[in-house]
Short mmCIF file of C-alpha atoms and ligand atoms in Angstrom, two decimals:
data_model
loop_
_atom_site.label_atom_id
_atom_site.label_comp_id
_atom_site.label_asym_id
_atom_site.label_seq_id
_atom_site.Cartn_x
_atom_site.Cartn_y
_atom_site.Cartn_z
CA MET Q 1 -4.22 -10.19 20.98
CA THR Q 2 -5.17 -7.96 23.59
CA THR Q 3 -8.34 -7.37 24.66
CA ALA Q 4 -7.75 -3.36 23.96
CA THR Q 5 -6.98 -4.21 20.07
CA PHE Q 6 -9.79 -6.50 19.70
CA SER Q 7 -12.17 -3.84 20.99
CA ARG Q 8 -10.23 -1.36 18.85
CA ARG Q 9 -10.91 -3.36 15.80
CA PHE Q 10 -14.70 -3.76 16.74
CA SER Q 11 -14.98 -0.20 16.86
CA ASP Q 12 -13.50 0.01 13.27
CA LEU Q 13 -15.95 -2.54 12.00
CA ILE Q 14 -18.88 -0.22 13.67
CA ILE Q 15 -17.20 2.43 11.56
CA ILE Q 16 -17.49 0.55 8.39
CA ILE Q 17 -21.09 -0.53 8.76
CA PHE Q 18 -22.06 3.14 10.07
CA PHE Q 19 -20.54 4.01 6.50
CA ILE Q 20 -22.75 1.61 4.82
CA PHE Q 21 -25.80 2.83 6.28
CA SER Q 22 -24.96 6.51 5.54
CA PHE Q 23 -24.50 5.56 1.98
CA ASN Q 24 -28.34 4.46 1.89
CA LEU Q 25 -27.44 1.00 1.12
CA GLY Q 26 -29.68 -1.31 2.14
CA LEU Q 27 -28.68 -4.74 3.76
CA ALA Q 28 -29.32 -6.62 0.65
CA GLN Q 29 -26.15 -5.51 -0.79
CA ILE Q 30 -24.05 -6.55 1.90
CA ARG Q 31 -25.36 -10.05 1.93
CA ASN Q 32 -23.91 -12.27 -0.67
CA ALA Q 33 -27.14 -12.43 -2.88
CA PRO Q 34 -26.53 -13.31 -6.60
CA LEU Q 35 -25.85 -10.13 -8.90
CA THR Q 36 -28.28 -9.25 -11.63
CA LYS Q 37 -26.92 -9.38 -14.99
CA ILE Q 38 -26.99 -5.63 -15.28
CA ASP Q 39 -24.86 -5.49 -12.13
CA ALA Q 40 -22.25 -8.31 -13.10
CA ASP Q 41 -21.95 -6.44 -16.17
CA ARG Q 42 -20.96 -3.28 -14.61
CA ALA Q 43 -18.75 -5.02 -12.36
CA ALA Q 44 -16.68 -6.29 -14.88
CA GLN Q 45 -16.51 -3.35 -16.68
CA ASN Q 46 -15.52 -1.73 -13.35
CA TYR Q 47 -12.85 -4.79 -12.59
CA GLN Q 48 -11.63 -3.80 -16.27
CA LYS Q 49 -11.10 -0.18 -16.14
CA TYR Q 50 -9.81 -0.12 -12.70
CA CYS Q 51 -8.20 -3.23 -11.58
CA THR Q 52 -6.39 -5.34 -14.58
CA LEU Q 53 -3.27 -2.73 -14.67
CA CYS Q 54 -1.89 -4.42 -11.56
CA HIS Q 55 -4.09 -7.66 -10.58
CA GLY Q 56 -4.25 -8.97 -14.34
CA ALA Q 57 -7.01 -9.32 -17.16
CA ASP Q 58 -8.08 -12.64 -15.06
CA ARG Q 59 -7.44 -11.52 -11.64
CA GLU Q 60 -4.58 -13.67 -11.46
CA GLY Q 61 -2.62 -10.78 -9.79
CA ASN Q 62 1.11 -9.73 -10.46
CA ALA Q 63 0.33 -7.52 -13.67
CA ALA Q 64 2.12 -5.02 -11.76
CA ASP Q 65 3.34 -3.84 -8.53
CA PHE Q 66 3.42 -7.50 -7.40
CA ALA Q 67 -0.60 -7.06 -6.75
CA PRO Q 68 -1.91 -10.15 -5.12
CA SER Q 69 -4.08 -12.73 -6.81
CA LEU Q 70 -7.68 -12.21 -6.52
CA LYS Q 71 -8.83 -15.47 -7.82
CA SER Q 72 -7.07 -17.63 -5.39
CA LYS Q 73 -9.46 -20.25 -3.39
CA SER Q 74 -8.03 -19.58 -0.06
CA LEU Q 75 -8.46 -15.58 -0.19
CA ILE Q 76 -11.66 -15.63 -1.65
CA SER Q 77 -13.12 -18.09 0.32
CA THR Q 78 -12.06 -16.73 3.81
CA MET Q 79 -11.99 -12.88 3.08
CA PRO Q 80 -15.52 -11.79 4.53
CA LEU Q 81 -17.27 -9.49 1.91
CA ASN Q 82 -17.28 -6.39 4.40
CA PHE Q 83 -13.17 -6.76 4.36
CA LEU Q 84 -13.12 -7.68 0.81
CA ALA Q 85 -15.05 -4.24 -0.09
CA SER Q 86 -13.21 -2.38 2.86
CA SER Q 87 -9.89 -3.51 1.43
CA ILE Q 88 -11.21 -1.90 -2.25
CA GLY Q 89 -12.91 1.19 -0.71
CA PHE Q 90 -9.90 2.26 1.61
CA GLY Q 91 -6.94 0.32 0.13
CA ARG Q 92 -3.87 -0.41 1.72
CA PRO Q 93 -1.89 3.23 2.84
CA ASN Q 94 1.84 3.11 1.67
CA THR Q 95 1.34 0.79 -1.21
CA ALA Q 96 0.35 0.81 -4.83
CA MET Q 97 -3.31 -0.35 -3.44
CA ALA Q 98 -5.11 3.16 -3.58
CA PRO Q 99 -8.64 3.85 -2.01
CA TYR Q 100 -11.21 3.24 -4.79
CA LEU Q 101 -14.26 4.98 -2.68
CA SER Q 102 -15.54 8.42 -3.82
CA ASP Q 103 -15.65 9.88 -0.03
CA ALA Q 104 -11.81 8.95 0.20
CA GLY Q 105 -11.39 11.15 -3.15
CA GLY Q 106 -11.45 7.74 -5.41
CA PRO Q 107 -13.87 7.02 -8.62
CA MET Q 108 -16.06 4.41 -7.32
CA SER Q 109 -19.15 4.56 -5.12
CA MET Q 110 -19.80 2.60 -2.19
CA LYS Q 111 -22.59 0.51 -4.12
CA ASP Q 112 -19.93 -0.09 -7.17
CA ILE Q 113 -17.52 -1.38 -4.61
CA PHE Q 114 -19.85 -3.91 -2.98
CA THR Q 115 -21.15 -5.09 -6.21
CA LEU Q 116 -17.40 -5.54 -7.70
CA ALA Q 117 -16.51 -7.44 -4.27
CA ILE Q 118 -19.74 -9.88 -4.70
CA TRP Q 119 -18.71 -10.00 -8.30
CA LEU Q 120 -15.16 -11.02 -7.53
CA LYS Q 121 -16.54 -13.63 -4.87
CA GLN Q 122 -18.83 -15.05 -7.53
CA LYS Q 123 -16.49 -15.35 -10.36
CA SER Q 124 -14.22 -17.39 -7.78
CA GLY Q 125 -17.16 -19.70 -7.62
CA VAL Q 126 -16.01 -20.96 -4.07
CA GLN Q 127 -18.27 -20.63 -1.05
CA THR Q 128 -17.29 -17.97 1.92
CA ILE Q 129 -16.01 -19.87 4.86
CA ALA Q 130 -16.96 -18.67 8.28
CA LEU Q 131 -13.77 -18.51 10.55
CA SER Q 132 -13.81 -17.97 13.75
CA MET Q 133 -13.42 -14.44 15.38
CA ASP Q 134 -11.68 -15.72 18.50
CA PRO Q 135 -7.93 -14.26 19.14
CA VAL Q 136 -5.09 -16.74 18.39
CA GLU Q 137 -2.75 -17.20 21.28
CA GLY Q 138 0.90 -17.33 20.54
CA ASN Q 139 4.42 -16.29 21.59
CA ILE Q 140 5.12 -12.83 20.14
CA ASN Q 141 8.98 -12.93 20.35
CA LYS Q 142 9.22 -16.38 18.66
CA GLY Q 143 7.14 -15.72 16.16
CA ALA Q 144 9.12 -12.57 15.05
CA GLU Q 145 12.34 -14.65 14.93
CA LEU Q 146 10.72 -17.25 12.78
CA PHE Q 147 9.38 -14.76 10.48
CA GLY Q 148 12.94 -12.93 9.94
CA HIS Q 149 13.94 -16.59 8.86
CA LYS Q 150 10.83 -18.01 7.16
CA CYS Q 151 8.80 -15.03 5.70
CA ALA Q 152 11.18 -11.65 5.70
CA GLU Q 153 12.53 -12.41 2.48
CA CYS Q 154 9.32 -11.78 0.41
CA HIS Q 155 7.26 -9.97 2.99
CA GLY Q 156 10.15 -7.70 4.35
CA GLN Q 157 11.89 -7.93 7.89
CA LYS Q 158 9.27 -5.71 9.63
CA ALA Q 159 6.35 -7.20 7.29
CA GLU Q 160 6.61 -3.90 5.03
CA GLY Q 161 5.98 -5.89 2.07
CA VAL Q 162 8.59 -6.63 -0.68
CA THR Q 163 7.71 -9.16 -3.22
CA ALA Q 164 4.51 -9.93 -1.20
CA PRO Q 165 1.99 -8.28 0.49
CA ALA Q 166 2.51 -6.07 3.61
CA LEU Q 167 1.29 -7.96 6.64
CA ALA Q 168 2.03 -4.94 9.13
CA ASN Q 169 -0.22 -2.70 6.91
CA PRO Q 170 -2.44 -0.86 9.14
CA ALA Q 171 -5.64 -1.11 6.69
CA TYR Q 172 -5.00 -4.76 6.65
CA LEU Q 173 -4.79 -5.69 10.28
CA ALA Q 174 -7.64 -3.27 11.19
CA PHE Q 175 -9.80 -5.70 9.36
CA ALA Q 176 -7.94 -9.37 9.00
CA THR Q 177 -8.75 -11.48 11.79
CA ASP Q 178 -6.12 -13.87 13.66
CA ALA Q 179 -8.10 -17.13 12.23
CA TYR Q 180 -8.13 -15.18 8.69
CA ILE Q 181 -4.00 -14.77 8.72
CA LYS Q 182 -3.66 -18.08 10.44
CA TYR Q 183 -5.46 -19.76 7.60
CA ALA Q 184 -3.36 -17.93 5.22
CA ILE Q 185 -0.53 -19.31 6.62
CA GLU Q 186 -1.58 -22.72 6.94
CA ASN Q 187 -3.09 -22.81 3.41
CA GLY Q 188 -1.35 -20.60 1.35
CA ARG Q 189 -2.41 -18.92 -1.63
CA GLU Q 190 -3.38 -21.37 -4.73
CA ASP Q 191 -0.81 -20.38 -7.78
CA THR Q 192 0.93 -17.93 -6.00
CA LYS Q 193 4.35 -17.76 -4.51
CA MET Q 194 2.62 -18.12 -1.00
CA GLN Q 195 2.96 -21.83 -0.14
CA ALA Q 196 0.92 -23.68 2.64
CA PHE Q 197 3.00 -23.94 5.80
CA LYS Q 198 0.80 -26.37 7.59
CA ASN Q 199 3.20 -29.30 7.02
CA ALA Q 200 6.38 -27.30 7.15
CA LEU Q 201 5.64 -25.64 10.55
CA SER Q 202 3.86 -26.79 13.81
CA PRO Q 203 0.70 -25.51 15.10
CA GLU Q 204 2.71 -23.86 17.89
CA GLN Q 205 4.77 -21.78 15.52
CA ILE Q 206 1.98 -21.02 13.08
CA ASP Q 207 0.27 -19.53 16.46
CA ASN Q 208 3.20 -17.57 16.66
CA LEU Q 209 3.74 -16.07 13.63
CA THR Q 210 -0.14 -15.03 13.68
CA ALA Q 211 0.30 -13.59 17.53
CA TYR Q 212 3.55 -11.66 15.79
CA ILE Q 213 1.83 -10.32 13.02
CA ARG Q 214 -1.28 -9.25 15.08
CA SER Q 215 1.00 -7.50 17.22
CA LEU Q 216 2.02 -5.01 14.52
CA THR Q 217 -1.67 -3.66 14.56
CA SER Q 218 -1.46 0.05 14.94
CA GLY Q 219 -5.16 1.17 15.56
CA TRP Q 220 -5.93 2.49 12.36
CA SER Q 221 -9.74 3.43 11.07
CA PRO Q 222 -10.83 4.99 8.17
CA GLU Q 223 -11.02 8.77 8.61
CA PRO Q 224 -13.50 11.04 6.45
CA ARG Q 225 -11.54 13.25 4.01
CA GLU Q 226 -12.09 16.68 3.35
CA LEU Q 227 -11.25 16.86 -0.36
CA SER Q 228 -9.36 19.85 -2.41
CA PRO Q 229 -10.33 21.13 -5.53
CA TYR Q 230 -8.71 20.14 -8.36
CA PRO Q 231 -6.30 22.47 -10.54
CA GLU Q 232 -7.59 24.31 -13.33
CA PRO Q 233 -6.36 24.25 -17.18
CA LYS Q 234 -5.07 27.54 -16.86
CA ASP Q 235 -2.79 26.09 -13.92
CA TYR Q 236 -1.66 23.38 -15.61
CA VAL Q 237 1.55 24.46 -17.08
CA LEU Q 238 4.01 25.32 -13.79
CA ASN Q 239 6.53 27.79 -14.53
CA PRO Q 240 5.09 29.19 -17.88
CA GLU Q 241 7.63 31.74 -18.34
CA GLY Q 242 10.54 29.51 -17.21
CA LYS Q 243 13.29 28.04 -19.59
CA ASN Q 244 12.41 24.23 -20.64
CA PRO Q 245 14.13 21.61 -18.46
CA ASP Q 246 17.27 19.74 -19.75
CA PHE Q 247 15.84 16.19 -19.26
CA THR Q 248 18.02 12.99 -20.09
CA LEU Q 249 15.88 9.92 -20.90
CA LYS Q 250 16.39 6.28 -20.37
CA GLN Q 251 14.81 4.05 -22.96
CA ASP Q 252 13.48 7.04 -24.39
CA ARG Q 253 11.04 7.40 -21.86
CA TYR Q 254 12.14 7.17 -17.97
CA VAL Q 255 13.47 10.62 -16.31
CA PRO Q 256 15.55 10.27 -12.94
CA MET Q 257 13.61 12.17 -10.43
CA ALA Q 258 16.57 14.01 -9.35
CA GLN Q 259 16.10 15.87 -12.91
CA VAL Q 260 12.75 16.57 -12.37
CA GLU Q 261 13.53 17.72 -8.64
CA LYS Q 262 15.89 20.22 -9.81
CA ALA Q 263 13.85 21.56 -12.72
CA LEU Q 264 11.09 22.56 -9.83
CA LYS Q 265 13.77 24.15 -8.24
CA ASP Q 266 15.55 26.04 -11.01
CA LYS Q 267 11.54 26.80 -11.85
CA ASN Q 268 11.51 25.15 -15.31
CA LYS Q 269 8.28 25.03 -17.26
CA LEU Q 270 6.66 21.72 -17.47
CA VAL Q 271 3.67 20.00 -16.63
CA ILE Q 272 3.20 16.80 -13.71
CA LEU Q 273 0.59 14.51 -14.13
CA ASP Q 274 -0.29 12.14 -11.16
CA THR Q 275 -1.68 9.10 -13.02
CA ARG Q 276 -2.43 7.49 -9.97
CA THR Q 277 -6.06 6.70 -8.55
CA THR Q 278 -7.44 10.33 -7.50
CA SER Q 279 -7.54 9.30 -3.92
CA GLU Q 280 -3.87 9.37 -4.12
CA TRP Q 281 -3.57 12.60 -5.19
CA HIS Q 282 -5.96 13.82 -2.26
CA ASN Q 283 -3.64 12.09 0.18
CA ALA Q 284 -0.52 13.31 -1.12
CA HIS Q 285 1.39 14.70 -4.53
CA ILE Q 286 4.19 16.55 -6.07
CA PRO Q 287 3.27 20.20 -5.66
CA GLY Q 288 1.44 21.53 -8.76
CA ALA Q 289 1.01 17.92 -10.22
CA ILE Q 290 -2.70 17.73 -11.81
CA PRO Q 291 -4.93 14.32 -11.24
CA ILE Q 292 -4.77 12.13 -14.67
CA PRO Q 293 -5.46 8.72 -13.33
CA TYR Q 294 -4.87 5.73 -15.32
CA TYR Q 295 -8.48 4.79 -16.02
CA ILE Q 296 -9.12 8.23 -17.90
CA SER Q 297 -10.63 7.63 -21.31
CA GLU Q 298 -8.85 8.58 -24.23
CA ASP Q 299 -10.77 11.38 -25.49
CA LYS Q 300 -10.56 13.15 -22.00
CA VAL Q 301 -6.53 12.33 -21.20
CA ALA Q 302 -5.23 15.22 -23.37
CA SER Q 303 -7.98 17.85 -22.22
CA GLY Q 304 -6.22 21.24 -21.33
CA LEU Q 305 -2.76 19.80 -22.22
CA PRO Q 306 -0.55 22.02 -24.23
CA ASN Q 307 0.72 20.48 -27.17
CA ASP Q 308 3.67 22.53 -28.51
CA ASP Q 309 7.38 22.03 -26.57
CA THR Q 310 6.22 21.90 -22.75
CA TRP Q 311 7.70 18.68 -21.10
CA ILE Q 312 4.93 16.43 -19.77
CA ILE Q 313 6.28 14.37 -17.11
CA ALA Q 314 3.77 11.56 -15.46
CA TYR Q 315 4.50 9.21 -12.03
CA CYS Q 316 2.53 6.85 -9.78
CA SER Q 317 3.70 4.59 -7.24
CA CYS Q 318 3.88 1.37 -9.43
CA PRO Q 319 6.78 3.05 -10.43
CA HIS Q 320 5.75 2.60 -14.25
CA ALA Q 321 2.50 0.70 -15.05
CA ALA Q 322 0.04 3.54 -14.44
CA SER Q 323 2.42 6.32 -16.24
CA ASP Q 324 3.35 4.36 -19.00
CA LYS Q 325 -0.30 4.17 -19.78
CA ILE Q 326 -0.89 7.65 -19.79
CA ILE Q 327 2.53 8.59 -21.36
CA ASN Q 328 1.62 6.09 -24.24
CA MET Q 329 -2.16 7.75 -24.79
CA LEU Q 330 -0.18 11.22 -25.48
CA ARG Q 331 2.15 9.98 -27.56
CA LYS Q 332 -0.32 8.33 -29.83
CA LYS Q 333 -2.15 11.90 -29.67
CA GLY Q 334 1.32 13.19 -30.89
CA TYR Q 335 2.81 14.40 -27.59
CA LYS Q 336 6.46 14.50 -27.96
CA ASN Q 337 8.08 15.93 -24.84
CA THR Q 338 6.54 13.23 -22.62
CA ALA Q 339 8.45 11.12 -20.01
CA VAL Q 340 7.85 8.97 -16.56
CA ILE Q 341 9.87 9.74 -13.41
CA ASP Q 342 11.55 6.16 -13.45
CA GLU Q 343 11.51 5.58 -9.48
CA GLY Q 344 7.97 6.70 -8.83
CA PHE Q 345 6.51 8.44 -6.10
CA PHE Q 346 7.47 6.37 -2.86
CA ASN Q 347 10.86 7.03 -3.83
CA TRP Q 348 10.28 10.46 -4.23
CA ILE Q 349 8.83 10.64 -0.85
CA ASN Q 350 11.84 8.69 0.63
CA ALA Q 351 14.12 10.98 -0.83
CA SER Q 352 12.40 14.12 1.12
CA TYR Q 353 11.55 15.50 -2.24
CA PRO Q 354 8.57 18.51 -1.93
CA ILE Q 355 5.17 16.86 -1.92
CA ILE Q 356 1.81 18.24 -0.81
CA GLY Q 357 -0.51 16.66 1.35
CA GLY Q 358 -4.29 16.24 1.40
CA LYS Q 359 -6.65 17.54 3.98
CA THR Q 360 -8.12 14.92 6.57
CA LYS Q 361 -11.27 16.19 8.48
C1 HEC F 401 8.29 -16.86 -1.53
C2 HEC F 401 7.59 -15.75 -1.04
C3 HEC F 401 6.89 -15.76 0.24
C4 HEC F 401 7.24 -16.47 1.44
C5 HEC F 401 8.47 -17.22 1.94
C6 HEC F 401 6.06 -16.22 2.21
N1 HEC F 401 5.25 -15.58 1.65
FE1 HEC F 401 3.41 -15.07 2.50
N2 HEC F 401 2.63 -14.45 0.78
C7 HEC F 401 3.51 -14.33 -0.57
C8 HEC F 401 2.68 -14.00 -1.40
C9 HEC F 401 2.87 -13.43 -2.69
C10 HEC F 401 1.52 -13.55 -0.95
C11 HEC F 401 0.25 -13.06 -1.93
C12 HEC F 401 -0.67 -13.85 -2.68
C13 HEC F 401 -1.47 -13.64 -3.41
O1 HEC F 401 -2.41 -13.53 -3.00
O2 HEC F 401 -1.23 -13.43 -4.33
C14 HEC F 401 1.49 -14.25 0.10
C15 HEC F 401 0.62 -13.81 1.43
C16 HEC F 401 0.58 -14.07 2.77
C17 HEC F 401 -0.67 -13.89 3.24
C18 HEC F 401 -1.64 -13.35 3.21
C19 HEC F 401 -2.04 -12.03 3.09
C20 HEC F 401 -3.64 -11.38 2.65
O3 HEC F 401 -3.42 -10.06 2.15
O4 HEC F 401 -4.20 -12.11 3.07
C21 HEC F 401 0.04 -14.04 4.71
C22 HEC F 401 -1.09 -14.11 6.03
C23 HEC F 401 1.27 -14.33 4.56
N3 HEC F 401 1.40 -14.42 3.28
C24 HEC F 401 2.18 -14.66 5.72
C25 HEC F 401 3.43 -15.41 5.40
C26 HEC F 401 4.11 -15.89 6.61
C27 HEC F 401 3.79 -15.97 8.02
C28 HEC F 401 5.25 -16.29 6.03
C29 HEC F 401 6.54 -17.14 6.58
C30 HEC F 401 5.89 -18.65 7.32
C31 HEC F 401 5.08 -16.33 4.69
N4 HEC F 401 4.10 -15.79 4.16
C32 HEC F 401 6.05 -16.94 3.97
C33 HEC F 401 4.92 -14.39 -0.55
C34 HEC F 401 5.64 -15.38 0.37
C1 HEC F 402 -1.82 0.08 -9.52
C2 HEC F 402 -1.77 -1.13 -9.11
C3 HEC F 402 -3.12 -1.67 -8.33
C4 HEC F 402 -4.27 -1.35 -8.78
C5 HEC F 402 -5.14 -0.49 -9.69
C6 HEC F 402 -5.22 -2.04 -7.92
N1 HEC F 402 -4.86 -2.94 -7.25
FE1 HEC F 402 -5.40 -4.06 -5.52
N2 HEC F 402 -3.51 -4.23 -4.70
C7 HEC F 402 -2.35 -3.82 -5.15
C8 HEC F 402 -1.61 -4.12 -4.55
C9 HEC F 402 0.00 -3.74 -4.69
C10 HEC F 402 -1.72 -5.10 -3.32
C11 HEC F 402 -0.82 -5.37 -2.05
C12 HEC F 402 -0.86 -4.40 -1.29
C13 HEC F 402 -0.15 -4.79 -0.07
O1 HEC F 402 0.94 -4.70 0.20
O2 HEC F 402 -0.95 -5.13 1.25
C14 HEC F 402 -3.47 -4.96 -3.56
C15 HEC F 402 -4.15 -5.68 -2.75
C16 HEC F 402 -5.61 -6.01 -2.79
C17 HEC F 402 -6.50 -6.25 -2.18
C18 HEC F 402 -6.23 -7.14 -0.95
C19 HEC F 402 -6.00 -8.55 -1.37
C20 HEC F 402 -5.27 -9.54 -0.16
O3 HEC F 402 -4.18 -10.46 -0.54
O4 HEC F 402 -5.19 -9.05 0.72
C21 HEC F 402 -7.60 -6.65 -2.77
C22 HEC F 402 -9.17 -7.04 -2.35
C23 HEC F 402 -7.51 -5.71 -4.10
N3 HEC F 402 -6.26 -5.14 -3.98
C24 HEC F 402 -8.72 -5.34 -5.08
C25 HEC F 402 -8.48 -4.29 -5.98
C26 HEC F 402 -9.32 -3.70 -6.75
C27 HEC F 402 -11.21 -4.81 -6.89
C28 HEC F 402 -8.96 -3.27 -7.72
C29 HEC F 402 -9.71 -2.37 -9.01
C30 HEC F 402 -10.94 -1.47 -8.28
C31 HEC F 402 -7.19 -3.21 -7.66
N4 HEC F 402 -7.29 -3.80 -6.19
C32 HEC F 402 -6.43 -1.97 -8.37
C33 HEC F 402 -2.33 -3.10 -6.44
C34 HEC F 402 -3.28 -2.28 -7.04
#
């Protein structure tokens, strides 16, 4: 790692600390002090509401989207509280892990996020290990080659994430220290597909891999976001004068994205629901989509939605878990013409179909 990337990462940390202070949060919250019963209960409720969909009821991971385990000892003991909280607050751009911080358009306050992070640490019952902040020296080219042989099948050729987390993710590398990455490679993550490599690879090979992963750093830092107003119920139905689209569903539920894109082009009448965390809607969404996040309550889910023959289409990046949840809620309430975009939002973007971006100040 060069001095430049290190000082850039350091400036990112300063931004976070600044952020915390700007939220009037005392230092006591940042320390790993035991939670009161009230705070612990609230954190457990927030976990249930926002996280089980992908990370599983007991933090075991893989409930959807190959979301990592949030209970593995090696993760929780090495991830500093700030890193854990920022992973929740700022998410991991371009993965299903959304930003949950209200300032980024998400549903949680900074205090709730820190409380949840402390709760995750305390639930796991392991001590945090203080890892070195020193850079790990290694041969980047040799690391890249080895990565292709040993790691790419799960993490992707460019570490972009396939069935395992994206290691090239800018928000990950902005907070993960070299020692943290190296520890994960050496010790793996218990009860997951990530094996410990300390006996399979030499120390030099592990240093080369660490140096290679570090070299993918992009200099990302969280930016304040200007939030757009949400659409009003009178604007929920797109093309109210248009014809109904002609959708052919798979398994009585999934509509191919090409049919939805055609319906938009043909100015058909329909409603599109973005079921991801609201911050993702602020980031980018299908034009005209309204934010109905997967954690909305049953009594609010249908508010303002027409229950006639108007088609209501949901999407997420999962590509199904969040949308399925919302569509199940609507069907239970008697909504008939409902469906989920089969391929999900990332494939929609990759196909260069229309999206509208959010504003960053
Ligand atoms: C069989 C699939 C598989 C292979 C091969 C594999 N990994 Fe992983 N890796 C995973 C999974 C799954 C996780 C996430 C585990 C969890 O926490 O649930 C992970 C996690 C990690 C993490 C921690 C990421 C974080 O968010 O903190 C690092 C670093 C990592 N792997 C590096 C490597 C390297 C380097 C190699 C090659 C030597 C490798 N992995 C090979 C599946 C794999
Ligand atoms: C829609 C699915 C989804 C939901 C809901 C979700 N996550 Fe995630 N989360 C993911 C995925 C996928 C990743 C891995 C992203 C990557 O490739 O780096 C992840 C990564 C993380 C990480 C980083 C772990 C590591 O190994 O580096 C943390 C911490 C985390 N999530 C916490 C949470 C918490 C807490 C919540 C609830 C507030 C939550 N997530 C909700 C899908 C989700």
